[in-house]
Coordinates of C-alpha atoms in Angstrom, one line a residue:
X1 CA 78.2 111.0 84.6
X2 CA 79.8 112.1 81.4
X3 CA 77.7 111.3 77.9
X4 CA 80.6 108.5 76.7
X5 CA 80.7 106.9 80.1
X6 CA 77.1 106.5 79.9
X7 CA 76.9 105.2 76.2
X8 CA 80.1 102.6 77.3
X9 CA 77.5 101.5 80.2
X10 CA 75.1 100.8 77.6
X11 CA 76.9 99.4 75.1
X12 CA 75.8 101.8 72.5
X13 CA 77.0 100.5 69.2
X14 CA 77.7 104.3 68.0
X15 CA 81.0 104.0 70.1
X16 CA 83.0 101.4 67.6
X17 CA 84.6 104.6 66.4
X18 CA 85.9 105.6 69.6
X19 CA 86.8 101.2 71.3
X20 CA 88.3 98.7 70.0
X21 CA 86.6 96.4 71.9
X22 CA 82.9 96.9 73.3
X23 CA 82.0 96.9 77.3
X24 CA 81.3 93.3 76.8
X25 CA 84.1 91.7 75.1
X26 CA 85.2 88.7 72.9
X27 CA 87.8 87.9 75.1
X28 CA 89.7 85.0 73.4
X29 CA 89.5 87.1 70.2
X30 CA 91.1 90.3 72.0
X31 CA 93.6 88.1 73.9
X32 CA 94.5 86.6 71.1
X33 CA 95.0 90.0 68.8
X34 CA 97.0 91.3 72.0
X35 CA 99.2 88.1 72.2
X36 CA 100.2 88.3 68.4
X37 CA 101.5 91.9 68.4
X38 CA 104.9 91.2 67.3
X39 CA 106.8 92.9 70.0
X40 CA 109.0 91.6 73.0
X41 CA 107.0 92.9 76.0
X42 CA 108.8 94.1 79.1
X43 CA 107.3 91.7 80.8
X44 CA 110.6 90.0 82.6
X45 CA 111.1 93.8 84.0
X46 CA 107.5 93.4 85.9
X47 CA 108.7 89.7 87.0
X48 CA 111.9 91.2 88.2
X49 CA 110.0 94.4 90.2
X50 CA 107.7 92.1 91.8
X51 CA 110.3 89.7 92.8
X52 CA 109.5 89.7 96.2
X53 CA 105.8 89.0 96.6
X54 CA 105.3 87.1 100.0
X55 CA 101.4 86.1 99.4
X56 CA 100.5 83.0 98.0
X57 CA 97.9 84.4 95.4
X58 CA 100.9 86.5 94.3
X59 CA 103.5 84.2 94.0
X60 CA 100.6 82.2 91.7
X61 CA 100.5 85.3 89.7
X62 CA 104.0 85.8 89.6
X63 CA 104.3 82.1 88.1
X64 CA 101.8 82.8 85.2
X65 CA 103.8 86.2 84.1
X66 CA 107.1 83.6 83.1
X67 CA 104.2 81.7 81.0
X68 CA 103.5 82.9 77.3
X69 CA 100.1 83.2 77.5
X70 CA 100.0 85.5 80.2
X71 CA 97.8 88.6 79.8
X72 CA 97.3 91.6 82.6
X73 CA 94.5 93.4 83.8
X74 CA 95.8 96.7 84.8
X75 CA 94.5 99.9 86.5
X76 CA 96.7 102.6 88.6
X77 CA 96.5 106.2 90.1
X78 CA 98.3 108.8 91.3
X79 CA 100.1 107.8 94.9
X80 CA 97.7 109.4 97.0
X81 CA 98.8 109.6 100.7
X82 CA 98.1 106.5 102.7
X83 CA 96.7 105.0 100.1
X84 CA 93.8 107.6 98.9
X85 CA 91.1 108.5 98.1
X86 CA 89.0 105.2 98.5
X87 CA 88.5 104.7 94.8
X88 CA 92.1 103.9 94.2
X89 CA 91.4 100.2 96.3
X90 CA 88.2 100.4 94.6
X91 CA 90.0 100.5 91.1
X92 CA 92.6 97.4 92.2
X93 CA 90.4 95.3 93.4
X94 CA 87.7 95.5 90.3
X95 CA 91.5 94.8 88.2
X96 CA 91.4 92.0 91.1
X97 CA 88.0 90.4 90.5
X98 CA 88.2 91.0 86.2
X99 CA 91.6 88.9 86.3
X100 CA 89.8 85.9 88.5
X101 CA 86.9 85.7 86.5
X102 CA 88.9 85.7 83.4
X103 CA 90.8 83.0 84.7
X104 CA 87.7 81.0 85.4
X105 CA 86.1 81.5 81.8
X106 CA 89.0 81.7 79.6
X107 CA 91.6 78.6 80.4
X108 CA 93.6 79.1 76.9
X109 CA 95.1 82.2 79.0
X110 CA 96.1 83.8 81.7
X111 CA 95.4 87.1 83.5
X112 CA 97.3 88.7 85.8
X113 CA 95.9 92.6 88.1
X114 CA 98.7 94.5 88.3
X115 CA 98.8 98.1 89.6
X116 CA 100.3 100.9 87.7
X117 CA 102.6 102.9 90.0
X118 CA 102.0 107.0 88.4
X119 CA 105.0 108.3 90.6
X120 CA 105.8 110.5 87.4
X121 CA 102.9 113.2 87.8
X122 CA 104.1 116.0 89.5
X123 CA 101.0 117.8 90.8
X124 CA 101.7 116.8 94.8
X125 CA 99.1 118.9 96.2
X126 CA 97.1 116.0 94.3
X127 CA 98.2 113.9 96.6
X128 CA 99.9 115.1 99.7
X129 CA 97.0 114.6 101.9
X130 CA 94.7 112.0 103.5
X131 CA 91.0 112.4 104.8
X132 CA 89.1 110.8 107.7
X133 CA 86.5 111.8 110.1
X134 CA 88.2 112.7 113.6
X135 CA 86.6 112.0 117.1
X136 CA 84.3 115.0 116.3
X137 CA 83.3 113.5 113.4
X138 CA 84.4 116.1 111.4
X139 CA 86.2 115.8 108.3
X140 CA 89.6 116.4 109.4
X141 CA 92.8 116.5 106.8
X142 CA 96.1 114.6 107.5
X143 CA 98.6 117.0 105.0
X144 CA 102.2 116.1 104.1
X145 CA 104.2 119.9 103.7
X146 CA 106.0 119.9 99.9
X147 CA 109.5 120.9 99.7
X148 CA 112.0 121.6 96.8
X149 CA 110.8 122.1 93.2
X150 CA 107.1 122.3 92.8
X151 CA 107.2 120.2 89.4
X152 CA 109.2 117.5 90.5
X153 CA 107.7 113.9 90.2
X154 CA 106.1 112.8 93.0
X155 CA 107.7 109.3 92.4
X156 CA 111.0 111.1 92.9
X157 CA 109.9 112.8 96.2
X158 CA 110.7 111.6 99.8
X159 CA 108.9 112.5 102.9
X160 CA 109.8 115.0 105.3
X161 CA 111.3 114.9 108.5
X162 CA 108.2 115.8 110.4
X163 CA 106.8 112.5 108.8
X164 CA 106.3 110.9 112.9
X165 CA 104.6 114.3 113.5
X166 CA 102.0 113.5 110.8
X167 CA 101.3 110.2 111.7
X168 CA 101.4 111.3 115.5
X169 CA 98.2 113.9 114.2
X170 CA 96.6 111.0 112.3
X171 CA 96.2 108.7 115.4
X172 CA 95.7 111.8 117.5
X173 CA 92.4 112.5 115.0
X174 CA 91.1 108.7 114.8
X175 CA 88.8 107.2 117.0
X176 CA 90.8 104.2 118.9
X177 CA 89.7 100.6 118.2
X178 CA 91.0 97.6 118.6
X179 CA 92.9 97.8 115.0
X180 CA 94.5 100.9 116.0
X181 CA 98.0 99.2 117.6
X182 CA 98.1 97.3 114.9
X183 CA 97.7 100.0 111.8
X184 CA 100.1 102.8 113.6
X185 CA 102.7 100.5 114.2
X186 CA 102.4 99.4 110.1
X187 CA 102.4 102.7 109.4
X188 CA 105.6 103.8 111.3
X189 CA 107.4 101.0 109.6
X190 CA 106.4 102.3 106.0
X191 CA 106.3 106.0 106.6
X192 CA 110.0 106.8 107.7
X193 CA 111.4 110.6 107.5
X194 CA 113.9 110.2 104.1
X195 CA 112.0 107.6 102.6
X196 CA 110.9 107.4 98.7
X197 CA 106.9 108.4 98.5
X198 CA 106.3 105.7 95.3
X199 CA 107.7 103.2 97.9
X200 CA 105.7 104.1 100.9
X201 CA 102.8 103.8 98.5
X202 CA 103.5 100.9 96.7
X203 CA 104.6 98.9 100.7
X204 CA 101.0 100.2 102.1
X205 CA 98.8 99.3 99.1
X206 CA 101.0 96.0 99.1
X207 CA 99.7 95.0 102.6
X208 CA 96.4 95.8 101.6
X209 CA 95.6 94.2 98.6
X210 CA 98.8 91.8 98.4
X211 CA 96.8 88.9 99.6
X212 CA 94.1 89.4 97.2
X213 CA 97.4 88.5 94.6
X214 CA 97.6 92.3 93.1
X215 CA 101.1 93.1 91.8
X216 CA 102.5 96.3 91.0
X217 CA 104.6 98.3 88.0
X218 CA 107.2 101.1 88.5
X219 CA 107.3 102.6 84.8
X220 CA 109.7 105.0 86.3
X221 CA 112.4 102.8 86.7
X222 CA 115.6 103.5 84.7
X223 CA 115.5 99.9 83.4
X224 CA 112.3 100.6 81.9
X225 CA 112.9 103.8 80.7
X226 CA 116.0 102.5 78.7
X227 CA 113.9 99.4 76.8
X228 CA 111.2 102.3 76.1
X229 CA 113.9 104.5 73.7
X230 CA 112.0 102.8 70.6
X231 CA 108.3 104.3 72.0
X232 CA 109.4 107.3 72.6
X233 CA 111.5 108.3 70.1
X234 CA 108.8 107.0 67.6
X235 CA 106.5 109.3 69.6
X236 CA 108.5 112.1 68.3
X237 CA 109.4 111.0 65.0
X238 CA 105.8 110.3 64.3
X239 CA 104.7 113.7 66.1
X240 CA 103.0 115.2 63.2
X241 CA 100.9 112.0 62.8
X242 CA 100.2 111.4 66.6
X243 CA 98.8 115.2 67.2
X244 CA 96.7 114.2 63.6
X245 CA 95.4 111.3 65.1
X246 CA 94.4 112.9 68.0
X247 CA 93.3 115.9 67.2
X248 CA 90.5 113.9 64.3
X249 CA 89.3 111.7 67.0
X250 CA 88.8 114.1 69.6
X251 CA 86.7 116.4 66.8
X252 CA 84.2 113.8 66.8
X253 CA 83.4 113.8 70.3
X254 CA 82.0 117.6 70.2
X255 CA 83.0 117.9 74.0
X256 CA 86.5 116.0 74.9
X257 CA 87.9 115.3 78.0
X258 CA 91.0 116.7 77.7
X259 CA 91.2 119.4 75.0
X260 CA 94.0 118.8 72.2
X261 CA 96.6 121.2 72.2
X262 CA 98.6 121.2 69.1
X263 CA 101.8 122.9 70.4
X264 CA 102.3 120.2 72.5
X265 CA 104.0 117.1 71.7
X266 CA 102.7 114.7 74.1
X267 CA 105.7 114.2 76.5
X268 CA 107.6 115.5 79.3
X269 CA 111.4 116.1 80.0
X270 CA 112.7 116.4 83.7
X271 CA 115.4 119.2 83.6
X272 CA 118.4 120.0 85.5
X273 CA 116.1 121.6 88.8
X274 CA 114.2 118.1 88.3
X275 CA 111.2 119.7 87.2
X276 CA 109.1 117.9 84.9
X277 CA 108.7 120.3 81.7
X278 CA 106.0 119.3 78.7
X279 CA 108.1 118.9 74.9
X280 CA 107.0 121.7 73.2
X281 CA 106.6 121.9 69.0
X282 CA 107.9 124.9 67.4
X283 CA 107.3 124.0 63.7
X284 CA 109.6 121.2 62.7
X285 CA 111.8 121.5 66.0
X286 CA 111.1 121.2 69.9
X287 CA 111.8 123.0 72.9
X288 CA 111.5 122.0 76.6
X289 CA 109.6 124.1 78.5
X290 CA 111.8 126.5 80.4
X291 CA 114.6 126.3 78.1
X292 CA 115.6 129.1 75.4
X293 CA 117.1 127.0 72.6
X294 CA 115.1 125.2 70.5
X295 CA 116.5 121.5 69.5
X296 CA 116.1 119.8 66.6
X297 CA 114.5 116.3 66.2
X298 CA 117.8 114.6 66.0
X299 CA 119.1 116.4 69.0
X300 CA 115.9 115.5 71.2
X301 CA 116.4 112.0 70.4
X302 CA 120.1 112.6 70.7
X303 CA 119.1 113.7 74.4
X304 CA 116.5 111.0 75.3
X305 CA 119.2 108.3 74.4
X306 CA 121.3 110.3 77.2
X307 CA 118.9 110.6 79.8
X308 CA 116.5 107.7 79.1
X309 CA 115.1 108.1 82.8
X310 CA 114.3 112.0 82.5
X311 CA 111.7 111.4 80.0
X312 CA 107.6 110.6 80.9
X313 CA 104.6 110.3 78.9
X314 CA 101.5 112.7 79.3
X315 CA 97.9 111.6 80.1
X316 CA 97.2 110.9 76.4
X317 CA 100.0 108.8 75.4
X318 CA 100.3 106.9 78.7
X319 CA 98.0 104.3 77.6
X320 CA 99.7 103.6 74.5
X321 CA 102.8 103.6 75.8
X322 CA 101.4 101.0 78.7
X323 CA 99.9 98.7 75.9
X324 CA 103.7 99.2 74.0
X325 CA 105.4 97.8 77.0
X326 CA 102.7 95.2 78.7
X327 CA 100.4 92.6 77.1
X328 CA 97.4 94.5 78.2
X329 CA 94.0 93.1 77.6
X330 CA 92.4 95.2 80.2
X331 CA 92.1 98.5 81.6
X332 CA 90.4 99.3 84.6
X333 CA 89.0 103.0 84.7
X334 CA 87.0 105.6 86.4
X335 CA 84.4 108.0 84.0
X336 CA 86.6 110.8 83.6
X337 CA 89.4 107.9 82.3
X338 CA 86.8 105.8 79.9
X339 CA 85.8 109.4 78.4
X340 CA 89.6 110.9 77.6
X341 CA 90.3 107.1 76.2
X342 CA 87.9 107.4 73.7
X343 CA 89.8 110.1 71.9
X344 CA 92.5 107.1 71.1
X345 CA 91.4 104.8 69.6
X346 CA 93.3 106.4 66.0
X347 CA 96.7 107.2 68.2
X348 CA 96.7 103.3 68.8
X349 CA 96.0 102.4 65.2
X350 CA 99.1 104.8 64.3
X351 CA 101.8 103.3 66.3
X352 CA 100.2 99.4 65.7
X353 CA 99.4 99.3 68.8
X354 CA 96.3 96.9 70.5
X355 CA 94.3 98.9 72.2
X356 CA 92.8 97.2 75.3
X357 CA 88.9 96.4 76.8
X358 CA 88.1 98.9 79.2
X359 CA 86.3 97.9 82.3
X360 CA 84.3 100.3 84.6
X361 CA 86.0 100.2 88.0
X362 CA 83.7 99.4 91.2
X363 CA 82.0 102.6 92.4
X364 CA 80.4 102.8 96.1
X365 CA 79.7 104.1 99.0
X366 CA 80.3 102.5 102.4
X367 CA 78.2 102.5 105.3
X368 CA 79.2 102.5 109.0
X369 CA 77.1 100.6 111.9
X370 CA 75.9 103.8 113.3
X371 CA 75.1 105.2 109.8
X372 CA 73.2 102.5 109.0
X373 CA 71.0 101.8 112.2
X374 CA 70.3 105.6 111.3
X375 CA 68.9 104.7 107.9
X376 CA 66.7 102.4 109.4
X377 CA 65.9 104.2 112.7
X378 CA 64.3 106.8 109.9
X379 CA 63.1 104.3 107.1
X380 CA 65.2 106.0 104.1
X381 CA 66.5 104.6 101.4
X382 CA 70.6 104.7 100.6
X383 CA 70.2 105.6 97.2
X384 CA 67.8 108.4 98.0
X385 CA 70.1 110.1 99.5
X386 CA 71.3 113.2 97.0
X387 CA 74.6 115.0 97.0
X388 CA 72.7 118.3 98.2
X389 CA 72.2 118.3 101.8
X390 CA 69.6 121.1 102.6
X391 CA 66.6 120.6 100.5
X392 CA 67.0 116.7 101.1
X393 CA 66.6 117.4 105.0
X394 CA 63.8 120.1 104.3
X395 CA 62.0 117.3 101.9
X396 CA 61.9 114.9 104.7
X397 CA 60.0 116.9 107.2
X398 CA 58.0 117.9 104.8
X399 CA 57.1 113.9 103.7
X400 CA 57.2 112.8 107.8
X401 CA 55.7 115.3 109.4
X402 CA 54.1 118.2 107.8
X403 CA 51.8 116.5 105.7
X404 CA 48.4 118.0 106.7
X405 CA 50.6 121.5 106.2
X406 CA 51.3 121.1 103.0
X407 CA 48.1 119.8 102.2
X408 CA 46.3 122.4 103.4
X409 CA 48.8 124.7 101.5
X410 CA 48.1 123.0 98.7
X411 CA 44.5 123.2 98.8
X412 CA 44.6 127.1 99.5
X413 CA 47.2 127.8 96.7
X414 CA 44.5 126.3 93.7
X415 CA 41.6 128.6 95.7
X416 CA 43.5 131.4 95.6
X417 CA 44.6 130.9 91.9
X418 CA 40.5 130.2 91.1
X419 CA 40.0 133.5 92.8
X420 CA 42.4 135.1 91.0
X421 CA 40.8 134.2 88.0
X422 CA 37.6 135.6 89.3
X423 CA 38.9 138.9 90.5
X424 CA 40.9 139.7 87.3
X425 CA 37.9 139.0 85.3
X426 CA 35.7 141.4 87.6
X427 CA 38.6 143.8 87.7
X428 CA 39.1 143.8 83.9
X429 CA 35.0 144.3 83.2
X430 CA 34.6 147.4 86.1
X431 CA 37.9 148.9 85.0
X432 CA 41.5 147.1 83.4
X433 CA 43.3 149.3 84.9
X434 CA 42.3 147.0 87.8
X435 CA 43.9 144.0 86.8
X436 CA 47.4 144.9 87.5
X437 CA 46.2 145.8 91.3
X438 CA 44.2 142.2 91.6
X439 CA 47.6 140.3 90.6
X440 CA 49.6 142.2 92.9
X441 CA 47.3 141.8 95.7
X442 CA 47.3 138.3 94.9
X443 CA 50.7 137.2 94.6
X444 CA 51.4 139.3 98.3
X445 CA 48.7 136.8 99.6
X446 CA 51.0 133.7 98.3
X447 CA 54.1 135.7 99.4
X448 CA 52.8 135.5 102.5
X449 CA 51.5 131.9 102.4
X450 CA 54.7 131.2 101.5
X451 CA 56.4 132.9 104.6
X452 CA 54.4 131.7 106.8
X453 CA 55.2 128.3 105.9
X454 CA 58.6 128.7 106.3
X455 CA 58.6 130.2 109.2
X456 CA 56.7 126.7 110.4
X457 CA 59.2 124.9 108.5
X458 CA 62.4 126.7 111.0
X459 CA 59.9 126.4 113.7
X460 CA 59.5 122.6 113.3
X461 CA 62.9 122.4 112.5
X462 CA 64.4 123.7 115.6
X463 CA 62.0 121.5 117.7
X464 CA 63.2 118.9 115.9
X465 CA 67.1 119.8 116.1
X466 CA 68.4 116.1 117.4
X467 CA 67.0 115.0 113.9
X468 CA 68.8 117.5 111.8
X469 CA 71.8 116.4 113.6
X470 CA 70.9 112.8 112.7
X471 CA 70.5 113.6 108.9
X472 CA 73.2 115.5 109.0
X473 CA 75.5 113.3 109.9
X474 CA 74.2 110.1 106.8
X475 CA 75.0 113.2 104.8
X476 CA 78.0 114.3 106.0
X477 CA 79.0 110.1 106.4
X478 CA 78.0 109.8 101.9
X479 CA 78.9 113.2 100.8
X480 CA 82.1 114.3 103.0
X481 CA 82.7 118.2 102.1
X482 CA 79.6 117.5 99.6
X483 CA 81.9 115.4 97.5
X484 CA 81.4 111.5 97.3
X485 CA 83.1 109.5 99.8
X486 CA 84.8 107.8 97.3
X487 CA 86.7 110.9 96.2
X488 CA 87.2 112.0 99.7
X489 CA 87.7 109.5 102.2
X490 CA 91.2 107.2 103.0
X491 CA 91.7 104.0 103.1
X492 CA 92.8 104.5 106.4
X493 CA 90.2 105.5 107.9
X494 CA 88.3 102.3 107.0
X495 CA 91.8 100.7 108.2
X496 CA 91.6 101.7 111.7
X497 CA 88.2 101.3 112.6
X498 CA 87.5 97.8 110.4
X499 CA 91.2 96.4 110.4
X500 CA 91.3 94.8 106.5
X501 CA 87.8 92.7 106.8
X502 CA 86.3 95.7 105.1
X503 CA 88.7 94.5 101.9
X504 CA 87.3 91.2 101.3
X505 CA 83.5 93.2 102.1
X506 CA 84.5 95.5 99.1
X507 CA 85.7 92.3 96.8
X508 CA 82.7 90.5 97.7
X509 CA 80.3 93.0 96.4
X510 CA 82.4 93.9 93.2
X511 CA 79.8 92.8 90.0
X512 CA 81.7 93.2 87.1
X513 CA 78.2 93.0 85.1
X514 CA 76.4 95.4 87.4
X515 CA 78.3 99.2 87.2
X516 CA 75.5 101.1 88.9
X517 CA 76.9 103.2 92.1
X518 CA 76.4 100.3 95.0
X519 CA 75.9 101.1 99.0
X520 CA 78.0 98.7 100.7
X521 CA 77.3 98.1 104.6
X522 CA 80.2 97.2 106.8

């Protein structure tokens, strides 16, 4: 856990410099700051992308947006392939349970979750694979091949011919249950050789979470490219002050997220290949990566106004240019997210912007049945179990069932260091020259010791094998690839094995007060 993350958690007062709003906001306060921004928000362009919603809770949400007093809660990711890793749902649904409880406490507004759609970062191996645990139990990768240019936004992508062959792999890999029919033959209706990868993504996460009333934002989309001219060309008019604003705020953190890089101006340009290039500064001009000429301001802006859809923001003026376009009053986010935000809060002061609440997203790890009847079969704790496997597995045996072993082991070391003390003293009074030989002969004895009960430790071990095998697999079950199974796992996985009760299992244990790492049994 990063240090701002855990000073957010905390509410450590320290951070005003770095939020506009603390962990525990004043909401009718912030709602109304964000609400009397005067600027037109594009918020008939969300109406008009969610314009098909078939879920009840939806169409409710839907009906607040084309009321004034309409605020969102918003979170989004990168499209991960069928919908992953698991934190992505976990991310939509805490957006999900902020906006109902808002709802509930705050009746001068409303709030709305909507899902950010990042189809404009072009880093697919980010996101051209899916994991679950195969027959075998082993972790098993589902990958989608790239083709064409390597920068090109994934948004803009479409999947590959061999798209049936994937799926055919995935179902081949899963263990069959009696939600299998149903998810494969979802999947082949979304996942069709040709079709666009932010719509696959956006149609799976929609049958999902739709019923739980989430919406979802395209900021790729032409039409809201060409209403964000004004941002971005203030983005670039206001360069010099931007990378200033940035680059103070980030000096006070000591150790930023993502490191300031004043030869960049912020933004990205998709070129003639459909490659997405980062604006570069070269003193008072630009240049787009790749390109030879440099262009003056006038003729960057000259350019946007041309090709309004070819431009993108970068990781640090996303956020600002979300809170530019959407009444915003919320933001849900991971650590890694809270942490870069905090090196905003001056950007967002600079282009008049209100800079939203943040809220921790839902963090946890899910345990299967047979995981879980293991837990208990052995009397350990969830949250005892650590990311390192070995010495975890080693500790056990040594608790359960070695614990005359190392008693006695402990009870020889402290004779053997009183004898030392005994011998050395002897030793130094017949001859110091002694000594050294009395702490070498010494530390070969608890060499030895310590061999020996190793050599026990395998012994026990390898009697004990079907054990390992047992704590191997609660391991391998919270700490896929020794990674969190949050940052591993697809939703699919959970999909095929629980159908979509496991949803409302994950909703129902979302506590938006509560941000410690929770063990959720299915």
């Amino acid at each position: 856990m990063n240090e701002i993350f855990s000073r957010y958690l905390q509410s450590n007062r320290t951070l005003t410099e770095y939020f506009a709003h603390p962990l525990k906001a004043d909401w009718n306060a912030l709602s109304e700051e964000v609400m009397g921004q005067r600027r037109t928000f594009l918020t008939s362009e969300l109406i008009r992308q969610n314009g098909e919603v078939q879920f009840e809770r939806q169409k409710q949400h839907l009906a607040f947006l084309k009321q004034e007093n309409t605020l969102l809660v918003v979170s989004g990711q990168q499209l991960g392939f069928l919908v992953s890793p698991l934190y992505v749902v976990f991310k939509a649904l805490t957006a999900v349970a902020l906006s109902a409880r808002l709802n509930e406490d705050n009746r001068a507004f409303n709030y709305v979750p909507v899902f950010w759609l990042e189809g404009e970062d072009h880093d697919f191996d980010e996101v051209n694979h899916a994991y679950v645990f195969d027959r075998q139990n082993e972790l098993k990768k589902i990958e989608v091949q790239a083709s064409g240019e390597r920068r090109t936004p994934v948004g803009r992508r479409s999947l590959p011919r061999n798209i049936k062959e994937v799926l055919s792999t995935l179902k081949a890999s899963l263990q069959p249950s009696e939600f299998s029919g149903a998810l494969f033959d979802l999947l082949a209706s979304i996942y069709r050789p040709g079709e666009n990868w932010l719509r696959c993504f956006k149609e799976h996460l929609q049958e999902l979470l739709g019923p739980f009333g989430l919406l979802f934002f395209d900021p790729g989309a032409r039409e809201v490219k060409e209403q964000s001219l004004p941002f971005f060309k203030r983005v670039l008019s206001e360069n010099d002050a931007l990378l200033q604003a940035l680059r103070v705020q980030t000096a006070q953190i000591g150790r930023p997220q993502v490191p300031i890089q004043l030869e960049r101006a912020y933004l990205f340009f998709r070129d003639r290949q459909d490659a997405r290039q980062p604006i570069l500064r070269e003193g008072p001009n630009f240049r787009v990566y790749g390109e030879q000429s440099t262009l003056t301001l006038t003729q960057l802006l000259d350019r946007l106004s041309e090709s309004p859809d070819r431009i993108s923001a970068s990781v640090l003026t996303r956020p600002l240019w979300q809170s530019w376009m959407l009444p915003v009053a919320s933001y849900v986010a991971g650590p890694a997210e809270i942490a870069y935000w905090a090196q905003l809060k001056r950007a967002f002061k600079q282009f008049d912007i209100s800079m939203p609440h943040l809220q921790p997203r839902f963090s946890a790890t899910l345990i299967e049945p047979r995981i879980g009847r293991l837990l208990k079969k052995f009397d350990l704790r969830a949250e005892d179990v650590p990311q390192e496997a070995g010495s975890w597995i080693k500790a056990f045996f040594k608790q359960n069932d070695l614990k005359e072993m190392e008693k006695e082991t402990a009870r020889l070391k402290a004779q053997i260091a009183q004898s030392l003390e005994l011998y050395r003293k002897l030793g130094k009074n017949i001859d110091p020259t002694l000594e050294s030989v009395v702490e070498k002969t010494f530390s070969g004895i608890e060499n030895n010791l310590q061999k020996m009960n190793d050599r026990l430790l395998r012994a026990f071990r390898q009697k004990n094998q079907k054990t390992v095998e047992q704590l191997t697999a609660i391991h391998h079950s919270f700490y896929p690839a020794g990674k969190p199974q949050e940052r591993i796992l697809s939703s699919v996985y959970f999909h095929n094995k629980f159908g979509l009760r496991w949803l409302k299992t994950i909703f129902d244990s979302i506590d938006l007060d509560d941000h410690s790492h929770k063990y959720v049994a299915l």
